[in-house]
Amino acid sequence: ESVQQEMVQYYNYTQIIRHSSKYTRSLFESNKFHAGNIKKELQTNREEKRLEHTEEVETVLMFGQRAIEGAGTNAVRRYTGGLDYWLGVSATAGTENRIDVAGAGAITLAILRSFLDTYAFKYGSHEKWAFASSEVIGILCNLVKDFVRVKDQETSFGLKVTTFEFTSGTLHMVRHDLMRYGVYANAMLVIDPAHLQLKFLGQSMSRFKSDVGLAST
């Protein structure tokens, strides 16, 4: 019999992320704000805010949950669903793209091979990338050392990469700072760069506005 697939319309929300800094002119002119070069101190603070903003944007893109609060009021808040959210949505719809072994105890070589064969390398290319904490990468290195070829700590695209040559495919693992704590400390996110596409949205892409002047007293 022929297979009929039901089309599902997916949608997302655009989450507004702000990181601002504000100074009164009295504070800016006082010696409490700066010990030397005024412009250097101000630029340092702006750089810190830029880094905070970049980290939160990346956190939303990876782990954000689609939601809307205050619908029908003037204080509506919308949150963007990230990679983890959409993997969960499609998994609920029957697409095999994630596995939860939290109740299975310590991970074993058999569980790892099953995950790679059934999920990670089932579709797409045979060379993929994974993000994980340093603890996860260390555990996998120790787990497969007698069975899989491991090429450790090669620098590629400015990143420290640990490469695993599995029979099902090649997996390049990168330590990701956002996955070093919380519920993602023991997680591994596998992506296929050959099937990723960045869609530019014109002027709505996130930018850091630096020349905004100073607040007056």
XYZ file of C-alpha atoms in Angstrom:
217
model
C 0.000 0.000 0.000
C 1.099 3.541 -0.622
C 2.222 5.665 2.312
C 0.416 8.925 2.905
C 2.090 11.564 5.060
C 0.040 14.249 6.748
C 1.579 17.708 6.440
C 1.907 19.694 9.659
C 2.399 23.444 9.787
C 5.063 24.489 12.269
C 5.365 28.004 13.632
C 7.559 29.834 16.088
C 7.673 33.120 17.991
C 10.339 35.807 17.829
C 11.767 36.422 21.281
C 13.122 39.899 21.998
C 16.404 39.810 23.909
C 17.851 42.977 25.422
C 21.002 43.725 27.387
C 21.373 47.396 28.181
C 23.723 49.527 30.240
C 22.907 52.961 31.576
C 24.982 55.692 33.204
C 24.128 59.070 34.618
C 26.494 61.818 33.536
C 27.417 62.380 37.184
C 28.594 58.781 37.499
C 30.341 58.903 34.147
C 32.340 61.997 35.160
C 33.181 60.707 38.635
C 36.321 58.766 39.503
C 34.157 55.887 40.760
C 33.327 54.915 37.200
C 36.801 54.934 35.736
C 40.353 54.859 37.012
C 41.992 55.893 33.764
C 40.722 56.160 30.213
C 36.987 56.982 30.197
C 36.398 55.571 26.707
C 38.245 52.358 27.576
C 36.091 51.742 30.647
C 32.922 52.391 28.672
C 34.018 50.103 25.839
C 34.859 47.350 28.328
C 31.372 47.498 29.779
C 29.784 47.448 26.331
C 31.892 44.428 25.399
C 30.672 42.591 28.506
C 27.067 43.359 27.572
C 27.705 42.177 24.010
C 29.060 38.855 25.297
C 26.090 38.440 27.651
C 23.725 39.162 24.761
C 25.475 36.713 22.430
C 25.380 33.950 25.052
C 21.657 34.416 25.702
C 20.849 34.445 21.970
C 22.759 31.176 21.561
C 21.021 29.693 24.607
C 17.617 30.540 23.128
C 18.519 29.063 19.730
C 19.601 25.795 21.345
C 17.369 25.352 24.403
C 14.536 27.896 24.065
C 10.919 26.779 24.566
C 8.163 28.249 22.393
C 5.606 29.999 24.587
C 3.425 33.077 24.815
C 2.400 34.890 27.985
C -0.179 37.602 28.533
C -2.135 36.979 25.331
C -4.802 39.636 24.814
C -3.021 42.218 26.990
C -0.509 44.991 26.354
C 2.256 43.007 28.088
C 2.575 40.044 25.746
C 5.808 38.084 26.023
C 6.821 35.622 23.317
C 9.557 33.008 23.622
C 11.385 31.297 20.780
C 11.538 27.528 20.511
C 15.109 26.318 19.944
C 16.687 23.125 18.645
C 15.825 21.058 21.712
C 12.186 22.182 21.575
C 11.720 21.239 17.920
C 13.453 17.909 18.381
C 10.948 17.167 21.129
C 7.982 18.297 19.000
C 8.966 16.137 16.046
C 9.753 13.213 18.347
C 6.194 13.440 19.711
C 4.931 13.358 16.118
C 6.739 10.070 15.561
C 10.046 11.194 14.066
C 12.967 9.261 15.538
C 15.524 11.887 16.399
C 16.149 11.712 20.133
C 16.583 9.148 22.878
C 16.360 9.441 26.642
C 18.394 6.906 28.586
C 18.043 8.663 31.950
C 16.284 5.643 33.426
C 18.724 3.115 31.996
C 21.537 3.816 34.424
C 25.113 4.378 33.256
C 25.585 4.540 29.505
C 27.117 1.446 27.938
C 28.823 0.770 24.633
C 25.716 -1.109 23.448
C 23.455 1.875 24.232
C 25.854 4.239 22.466
C 26.008 2.060 19.348
C 22.225 1.741 19.313
C 21.850 5.526 19.539
C 24.290 6.113 16.683
C 22.779 3.463 14.408
C 19.124 4.186 15.163
C 19.168 7.956 15.535
C 22.349 9.911 14.864
C 23.429 8.260 11.599
C 20.121 6.857 10.386
C 19.589 9.738 7.946
C 21.796 12.285 6.222
C 25.548 12.222 5.844
C 27.979 9.825 7.514
C 29.988 12.678 9.029
C 28.315 14.694 11.766
C 29.100 17.062 14.629
C 28.061 16.885 18.264
C 28.020 19.367 21.142
C 28.495 18.186 24.710
C 30.163 19.055 28.008
C 33.779 18.117 28.638
C 32.585 15.442 31.102
C 30.504 13.703 28.426
C 33.353 13.790 25.918
C 35.712 12.358 28.526
C 33.294 9.540 29.385
C 32.848 8.601 25.721
C 36.612 8.616 25.129
C 37.103 6.196 28.014
C 34.115 4.077 26.976
C 35.183 3.430 23.375
C 38.973 3.503 23.711
C 39.345 -0.245 23.057
C 36.853 -0.394 20.187
C 36.866 2.906 18.267
C 39.596 5.066 16.822
C 39.695 8.416 18.621
C 41.520 11.435 17.231
C 41.853 13.844 20.103
C 42.035 17.632 20.322
C 42.529 18.691 16.723
C 41.889 22.360 16.055
C 39.334 22.922 13.297
C 37.552 26.217 12.544
C 39.117 27.577 15.733
C 37.511 24.818 17.846
C 39.025 21.951 19.786
C 37.584 18.830 18.190
C 37.619 15.206 19.335
C 36.862 12.841 16.431
C 35.377 9.360 16.829
C 35.604 6.930 13.901
C 32.568 4.710 14.527
C 31.521 1.978 12.097
C 28.238 3.828 11.537
C 29.977 7.140 10.765
C 32.407 9.839 11.847
C 31.400 11.980 14.810
C 33.254 15.238 15.567
C 32.643 16.319 19.162
C 33.075 19.867 20.448
C 32.941 21.016 24.052
C 30.113 23.513 24.429
C 30.071 25.843 27.434
C 26.262 26.044 27.510
C 26.064 22.292 28.165
C 28.287 22.150 31.222
C 25.520 22.493 33.818
C 21.856 21.869 34.507
C 19.724 19.324 32.694
C 22.050 19.430 29.665
C 25.208 18.476 31.572
C 24.820 14.837 30.502
C 23.332 15.531 27.073
C 24.811 15.250 23.593
C 23.365 17.185 20.654
C 24.202 15.754 17.222
C 23.727 17.877 14.089
C 24.280 17.353 10.376
C 25.887 20.528 8.920
C 25.084 19.336 5.392
C 21.374 19.778 6.161
C 21.500 23.093 8.019
C 20.497 26.363 6.387
C 20.636 29.877 7.814
C 17.751 32.004 6.638
C 18.518 35.722 6.841
C 15.646 37.924 7.911
C 16.955 41.260 6.656
C 17.246 43.943 9.322
C 15.640 41.782 12.004
C 18.826 39.787 12.659
C 20.362 40.508 16.056
C 22.861 43.367 16.076
C 24.722 45.204 18.807
C 24.137 48.940 18.764
C 27.150 50.633 20.345
C 26.769 54.365 19.673
C 23.725 55.148 21.814
C 25.055 58.106 23.805
C 24.888 58.677 27.570
C 21.951 59.260 29.849
C 21.799 62.629 31.558
C 21.175 63.203 35.260
